[in-house]
mmCIF file of C-alpha atoms in Angstrom:
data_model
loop_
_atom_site.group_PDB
_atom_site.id
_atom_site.type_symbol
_atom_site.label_atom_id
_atom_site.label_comp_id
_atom_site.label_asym_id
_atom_site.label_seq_id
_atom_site.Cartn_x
_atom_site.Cartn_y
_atom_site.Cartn_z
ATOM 1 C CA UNK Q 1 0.000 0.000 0.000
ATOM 2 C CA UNK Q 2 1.321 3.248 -0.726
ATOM 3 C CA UNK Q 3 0.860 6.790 0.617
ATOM 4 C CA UNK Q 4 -0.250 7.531 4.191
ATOM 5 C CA UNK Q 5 -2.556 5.118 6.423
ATOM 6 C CA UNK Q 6 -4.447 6.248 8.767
ATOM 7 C CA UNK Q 7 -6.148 4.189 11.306
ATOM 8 C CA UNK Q 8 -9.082 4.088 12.737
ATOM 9 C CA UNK Q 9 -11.017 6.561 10.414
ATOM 10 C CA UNK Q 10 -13.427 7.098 12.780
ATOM 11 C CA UNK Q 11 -12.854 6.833 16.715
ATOM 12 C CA UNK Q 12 -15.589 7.892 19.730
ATOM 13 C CA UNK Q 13 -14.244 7.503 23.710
ATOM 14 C CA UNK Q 14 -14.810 8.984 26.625
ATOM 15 C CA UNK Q 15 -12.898 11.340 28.332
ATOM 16 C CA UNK Q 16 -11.593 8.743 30.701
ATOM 17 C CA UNK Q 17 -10.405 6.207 27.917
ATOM 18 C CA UNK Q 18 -6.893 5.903 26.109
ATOM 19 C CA UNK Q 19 -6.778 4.984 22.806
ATOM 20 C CA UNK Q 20 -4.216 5.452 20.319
ATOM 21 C CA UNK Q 21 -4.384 6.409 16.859
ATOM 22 C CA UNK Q 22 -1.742 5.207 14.293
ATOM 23 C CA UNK Q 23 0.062 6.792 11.126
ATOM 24 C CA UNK Q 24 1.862 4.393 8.508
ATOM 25 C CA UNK Q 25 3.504 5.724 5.345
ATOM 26 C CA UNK Q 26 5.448 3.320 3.034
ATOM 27 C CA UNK Q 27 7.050 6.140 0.739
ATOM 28 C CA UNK Q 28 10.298 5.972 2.195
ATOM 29 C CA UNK Q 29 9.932 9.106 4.240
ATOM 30 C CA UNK Q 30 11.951 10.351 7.482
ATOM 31 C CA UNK Q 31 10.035 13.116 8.444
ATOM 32 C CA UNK Q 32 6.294 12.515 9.741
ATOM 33 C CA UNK Q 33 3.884 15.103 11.778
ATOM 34 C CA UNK Q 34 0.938 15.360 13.455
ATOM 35 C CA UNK Q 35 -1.850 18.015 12.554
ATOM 36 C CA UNK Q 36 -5.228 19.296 14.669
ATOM 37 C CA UNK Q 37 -7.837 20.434 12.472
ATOM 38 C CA UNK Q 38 -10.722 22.412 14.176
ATOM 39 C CA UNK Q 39 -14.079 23.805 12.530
ATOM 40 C CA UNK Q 40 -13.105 27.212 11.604
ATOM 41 C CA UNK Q 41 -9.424 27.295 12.929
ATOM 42 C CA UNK Q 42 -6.037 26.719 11.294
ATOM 43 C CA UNK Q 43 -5.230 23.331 10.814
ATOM 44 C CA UNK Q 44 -2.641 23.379 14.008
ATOM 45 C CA UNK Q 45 0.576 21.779 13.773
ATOM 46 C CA UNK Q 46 1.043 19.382 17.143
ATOM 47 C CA UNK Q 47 4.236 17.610 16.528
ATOM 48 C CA UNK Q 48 7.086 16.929 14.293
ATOM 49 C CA UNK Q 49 9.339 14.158 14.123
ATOM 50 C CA UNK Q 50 12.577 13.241 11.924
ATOM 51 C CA UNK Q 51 14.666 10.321 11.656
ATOM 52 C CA UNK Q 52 12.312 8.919 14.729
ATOM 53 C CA UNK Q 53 12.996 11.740 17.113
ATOM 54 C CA UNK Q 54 10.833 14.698 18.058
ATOM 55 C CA UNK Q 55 11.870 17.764 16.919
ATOM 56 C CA UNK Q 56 8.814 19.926 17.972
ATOM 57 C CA UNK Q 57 6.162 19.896 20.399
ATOM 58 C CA UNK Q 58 4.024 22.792 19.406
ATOM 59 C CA UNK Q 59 3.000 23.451 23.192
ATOM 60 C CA UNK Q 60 0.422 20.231 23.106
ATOM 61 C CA UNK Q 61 -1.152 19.214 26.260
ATOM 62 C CA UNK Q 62 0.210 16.270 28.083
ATOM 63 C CA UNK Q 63 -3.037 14.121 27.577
ATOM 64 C CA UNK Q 64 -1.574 13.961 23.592
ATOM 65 C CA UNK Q 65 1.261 11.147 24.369
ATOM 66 C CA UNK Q 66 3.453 10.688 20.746
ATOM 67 C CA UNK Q 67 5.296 8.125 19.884
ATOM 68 C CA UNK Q 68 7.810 7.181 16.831
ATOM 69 C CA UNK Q 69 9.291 3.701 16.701
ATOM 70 C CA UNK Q 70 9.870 3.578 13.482
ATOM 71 C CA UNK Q 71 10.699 6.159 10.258
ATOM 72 C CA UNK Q 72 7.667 4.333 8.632
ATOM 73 C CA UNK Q 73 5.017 4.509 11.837
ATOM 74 C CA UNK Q 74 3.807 7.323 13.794
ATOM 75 C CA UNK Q 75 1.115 6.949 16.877
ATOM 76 C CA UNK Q 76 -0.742 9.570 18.835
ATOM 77 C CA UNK Q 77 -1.529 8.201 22.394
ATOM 78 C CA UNK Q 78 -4.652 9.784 23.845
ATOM 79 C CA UNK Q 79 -5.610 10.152 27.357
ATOM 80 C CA UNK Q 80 -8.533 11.707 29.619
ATOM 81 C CA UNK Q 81 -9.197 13.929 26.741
ATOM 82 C CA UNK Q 82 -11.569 16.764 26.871
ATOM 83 C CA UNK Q 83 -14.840 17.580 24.768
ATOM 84 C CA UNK Q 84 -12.679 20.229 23.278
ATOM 85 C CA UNK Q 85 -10.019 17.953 21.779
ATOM 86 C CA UNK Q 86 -12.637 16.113 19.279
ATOM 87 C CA UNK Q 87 -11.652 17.454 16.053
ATOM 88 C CA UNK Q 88 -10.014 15.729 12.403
ATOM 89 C CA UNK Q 89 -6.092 14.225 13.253
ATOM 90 C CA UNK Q 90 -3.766 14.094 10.098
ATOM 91 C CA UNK Q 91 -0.474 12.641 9.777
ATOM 92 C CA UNK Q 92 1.489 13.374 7.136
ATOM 93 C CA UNK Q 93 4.970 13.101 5.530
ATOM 94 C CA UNK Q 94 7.903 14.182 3.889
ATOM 95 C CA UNK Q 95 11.274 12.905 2.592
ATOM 96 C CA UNK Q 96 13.215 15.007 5.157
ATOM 97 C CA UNK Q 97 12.476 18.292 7.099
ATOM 98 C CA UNK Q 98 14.035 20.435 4.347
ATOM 99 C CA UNK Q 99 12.626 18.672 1.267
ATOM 100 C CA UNK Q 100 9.178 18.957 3.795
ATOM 101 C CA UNK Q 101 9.260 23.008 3.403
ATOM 102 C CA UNK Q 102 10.168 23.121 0.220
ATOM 103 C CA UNK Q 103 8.007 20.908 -1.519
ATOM 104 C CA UNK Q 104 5.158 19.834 0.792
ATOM 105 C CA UNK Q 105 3.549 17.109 2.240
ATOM 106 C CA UNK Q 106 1.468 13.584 1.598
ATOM 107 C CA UNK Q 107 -1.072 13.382 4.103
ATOM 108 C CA UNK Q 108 -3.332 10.564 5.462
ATOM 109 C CA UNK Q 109 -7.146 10.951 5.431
ATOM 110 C CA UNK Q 110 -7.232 11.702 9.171
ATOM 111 C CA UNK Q 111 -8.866 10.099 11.776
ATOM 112 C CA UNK Q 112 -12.127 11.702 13.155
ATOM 113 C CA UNK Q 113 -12.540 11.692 17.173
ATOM 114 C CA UNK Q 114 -14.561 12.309 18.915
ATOM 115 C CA UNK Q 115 -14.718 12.622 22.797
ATOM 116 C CA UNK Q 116 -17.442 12.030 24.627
ATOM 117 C CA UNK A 1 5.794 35.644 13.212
ATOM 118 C CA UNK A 2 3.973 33.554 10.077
ATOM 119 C CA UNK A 3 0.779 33.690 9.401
ATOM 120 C CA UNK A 4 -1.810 32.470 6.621
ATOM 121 C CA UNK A 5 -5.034 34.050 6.712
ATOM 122 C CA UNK A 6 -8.067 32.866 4.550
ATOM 123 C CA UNK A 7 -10.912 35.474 5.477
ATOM 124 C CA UNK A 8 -13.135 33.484 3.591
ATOM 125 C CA UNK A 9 -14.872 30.159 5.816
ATOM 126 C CA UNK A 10 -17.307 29.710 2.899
ATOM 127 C CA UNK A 11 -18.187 30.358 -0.167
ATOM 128 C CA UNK A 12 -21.269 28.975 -2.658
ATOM 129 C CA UNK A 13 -21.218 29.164 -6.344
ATOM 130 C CA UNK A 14 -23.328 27.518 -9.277
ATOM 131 C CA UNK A 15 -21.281 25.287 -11.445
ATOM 132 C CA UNK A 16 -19.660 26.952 -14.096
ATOM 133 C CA UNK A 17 -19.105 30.258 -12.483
ATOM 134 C CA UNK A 18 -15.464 31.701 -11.657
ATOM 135 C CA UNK A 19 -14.492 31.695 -8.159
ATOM 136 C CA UNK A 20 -11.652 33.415 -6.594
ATOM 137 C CA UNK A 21 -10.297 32.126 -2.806
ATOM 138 C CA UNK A 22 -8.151 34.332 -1.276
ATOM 139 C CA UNK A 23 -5.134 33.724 0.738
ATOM 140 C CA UNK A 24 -3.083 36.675 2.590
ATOM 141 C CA UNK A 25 0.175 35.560 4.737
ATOM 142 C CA UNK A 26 2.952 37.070 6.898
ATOM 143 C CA UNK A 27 6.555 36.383 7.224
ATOM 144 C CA UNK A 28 9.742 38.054 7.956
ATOM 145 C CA UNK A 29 11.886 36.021 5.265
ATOM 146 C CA UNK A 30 12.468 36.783 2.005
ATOM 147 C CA UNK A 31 12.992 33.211 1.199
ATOM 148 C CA UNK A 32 9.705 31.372 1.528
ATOM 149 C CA UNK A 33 7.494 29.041 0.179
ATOM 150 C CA UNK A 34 3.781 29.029 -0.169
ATOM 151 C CA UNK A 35 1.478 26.311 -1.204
ATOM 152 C CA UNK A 36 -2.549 25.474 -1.797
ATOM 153 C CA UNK A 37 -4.080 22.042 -0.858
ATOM 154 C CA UNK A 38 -6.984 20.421 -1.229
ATOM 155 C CA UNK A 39 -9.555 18.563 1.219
ATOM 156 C CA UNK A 40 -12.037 16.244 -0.378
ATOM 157 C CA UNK A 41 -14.910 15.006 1.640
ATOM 158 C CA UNK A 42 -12.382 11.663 2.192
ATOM 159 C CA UNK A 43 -10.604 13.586 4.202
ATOM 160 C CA UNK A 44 -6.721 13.839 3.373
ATOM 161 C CA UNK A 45 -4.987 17.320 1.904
ATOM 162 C CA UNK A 46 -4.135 16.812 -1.965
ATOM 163 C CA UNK A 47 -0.737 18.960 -3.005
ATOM 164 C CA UNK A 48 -2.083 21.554 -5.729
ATOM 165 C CA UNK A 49 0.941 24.010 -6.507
ATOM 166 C CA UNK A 50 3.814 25.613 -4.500
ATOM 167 C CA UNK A 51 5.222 29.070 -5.105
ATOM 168 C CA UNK A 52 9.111 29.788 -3.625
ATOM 169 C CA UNK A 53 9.281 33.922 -3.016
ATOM 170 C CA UNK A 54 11.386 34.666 -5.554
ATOM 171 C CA UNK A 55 8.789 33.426 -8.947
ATOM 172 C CA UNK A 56 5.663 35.914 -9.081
ATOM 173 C CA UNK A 57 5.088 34.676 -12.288
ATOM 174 C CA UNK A 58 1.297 33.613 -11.672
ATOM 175 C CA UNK A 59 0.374 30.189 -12.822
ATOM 176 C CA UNK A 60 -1.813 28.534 -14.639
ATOM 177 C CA UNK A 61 -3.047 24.654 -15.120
ATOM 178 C CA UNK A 62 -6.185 23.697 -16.353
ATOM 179 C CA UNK A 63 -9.411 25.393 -14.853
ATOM 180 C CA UNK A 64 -7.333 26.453 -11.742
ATOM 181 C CA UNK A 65 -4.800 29.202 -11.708
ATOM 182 C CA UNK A 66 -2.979 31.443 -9.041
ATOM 183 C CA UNK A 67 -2.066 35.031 -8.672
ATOM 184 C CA UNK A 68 1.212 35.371 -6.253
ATOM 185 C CA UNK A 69 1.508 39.301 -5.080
ATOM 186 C CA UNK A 70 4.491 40.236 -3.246
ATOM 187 C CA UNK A 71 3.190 43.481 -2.888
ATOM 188 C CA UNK A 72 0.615 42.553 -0.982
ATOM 189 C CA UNK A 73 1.393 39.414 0.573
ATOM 190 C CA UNK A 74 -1.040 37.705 -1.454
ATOM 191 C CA UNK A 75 -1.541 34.502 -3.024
ATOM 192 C CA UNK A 76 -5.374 33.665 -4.317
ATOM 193 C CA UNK A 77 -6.531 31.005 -6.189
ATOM 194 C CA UNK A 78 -9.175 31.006 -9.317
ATOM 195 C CA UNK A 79 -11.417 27.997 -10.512
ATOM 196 C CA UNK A 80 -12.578 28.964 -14.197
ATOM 197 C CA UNK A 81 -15.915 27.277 -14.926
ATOM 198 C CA UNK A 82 -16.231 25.405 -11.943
ATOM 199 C CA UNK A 83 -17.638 21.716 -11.479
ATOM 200 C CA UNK A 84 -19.355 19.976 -8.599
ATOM 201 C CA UNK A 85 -16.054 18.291 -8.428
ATOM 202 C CA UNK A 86 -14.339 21.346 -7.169
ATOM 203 C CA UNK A 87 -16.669 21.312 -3.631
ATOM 204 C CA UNK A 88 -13.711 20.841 -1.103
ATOM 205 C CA UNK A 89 -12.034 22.773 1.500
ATOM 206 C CA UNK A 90 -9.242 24.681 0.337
ATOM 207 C CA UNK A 91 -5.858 25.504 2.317
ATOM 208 C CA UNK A 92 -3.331 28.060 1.793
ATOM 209 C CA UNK A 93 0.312 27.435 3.587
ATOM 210 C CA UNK A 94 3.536 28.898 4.109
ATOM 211 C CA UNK A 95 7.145 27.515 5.203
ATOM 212 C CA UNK A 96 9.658 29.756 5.657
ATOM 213 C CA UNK A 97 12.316 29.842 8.302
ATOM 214 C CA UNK A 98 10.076 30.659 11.664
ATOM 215 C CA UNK A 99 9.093 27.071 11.764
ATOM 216 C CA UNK A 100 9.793 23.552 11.338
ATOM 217 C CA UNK A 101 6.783 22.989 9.388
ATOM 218 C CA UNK A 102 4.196 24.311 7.455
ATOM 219 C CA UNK A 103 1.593 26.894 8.554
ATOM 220 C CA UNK A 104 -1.643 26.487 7.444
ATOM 221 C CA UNK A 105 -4.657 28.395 6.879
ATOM 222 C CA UNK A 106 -7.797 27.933 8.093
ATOM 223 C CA UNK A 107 -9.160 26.931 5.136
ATOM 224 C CA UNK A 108 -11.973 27.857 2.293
ATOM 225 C CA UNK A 109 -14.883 25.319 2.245
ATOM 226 C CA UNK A 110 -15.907 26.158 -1.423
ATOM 227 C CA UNK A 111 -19.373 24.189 -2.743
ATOM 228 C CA UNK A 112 -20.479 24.311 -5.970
ATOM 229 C CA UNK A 113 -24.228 23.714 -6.397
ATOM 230 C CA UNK A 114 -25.187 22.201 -9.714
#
């Protein structure tokens, strides 16, 4: 399969659950990242990771847990969430931070939570 | 800091008329890129076009071209003729030097009634 995989599409939990949502690409990347996207608001850039190691936290709450194991997966650990955090969660990817800005990203599809 | 602004959250047009989504952003650099994406109903952001700082020469593919203004920090995006194929949310973003990653708009949900 190629491009990004996200999984599960669609997720519902309460606020005192964990659940984790996961990010595969299979293009060969080294850079992956984690987007927010929000009725109405920018999509908001969470994390960024290269060569497996985070490179920015973009002042994300401690409930959002990431983790990279490998340059091909990426998971987003979520715990006692709020009402608030239920919004669209894209991964996406690039060759390398550098080739990222220059030339963009492939995203995933996003999964849809929803907190409850 | 950077910023990409889209002022526009909506916008409804009958297939087959123009439609023009704007996209203003800030940045200190003079080196910068800027690009447009696509969001289908399936959900994932579909790579349009990129525009580095230094090429104003606007662009044109298709049904779909761009207008990049230095001048005024501005970088919109026309659909000739649209389709019902065009409903999507659009996103403008910038990468420059302020950031690790790109900055995103908020995005233009455009629908095109038949």
């Amino acid at each position: 399969e190629t491009g990004v995989t996200q999984t599960p599409r669609h997720l519902v939990m309460g606020m005192t659950n964990k659940k984790s949502l996961k990010c595969e690409q299979h293009l060969g990347h080294n850079a992956m990242y984690w987007y927010k996207q929000s009725a109405k608001k920018p999509l908001e850039l969470m994390f960024v990771y290269s060569l497996e190691e985070r490179v920015e936290n973009n002042s994300v709450p401690s409930r959002f847990s990431p983790e990279c194991p490998n340059s091909s997966h990426l998971f987003l650990h979520l715990h006692t969430l709020q009402p608030e955090d239920s919004a669209l969660y894209l991964c996406a990817s690039s060759q390398d931070l550098m080739t990222g800005k220059v030339y963009g990203y492939t995203f995933g599809s996003g999964t849809r939570l929803t907190v409850v | 800091a950077q910023k990409v602004t889209q002022a526009q959250t909506e916008i409804s047009v009958v297939e087959k008329e123009d439609v023009t989504l704007d996209c203003v952003y800030e940045t200190r650099d003079t080196t910068y890129y800027l690009f447009w994406y696509k969001q289908p109903p399936s959900g994932e952001l579909v790579f349009l076009i990129r525009r580095n700082s230094f090429d104003e020469q606007n662009e044109i593919s298709g049904r779909y071209s761009w207008n990049f203004q230095k001048s005024t920090s501005s970088f919109n995006f026309t659909i000739t003729a649209s389709q019902v194929v065009d409903s999507a949310v659009y996103f403008c973003a910038l990468s420059d030097t302020g950031r690790r990653a790109l900055t995103f708009g908020s995005g233009t949900r455009l629908q095109v009634q038949p």
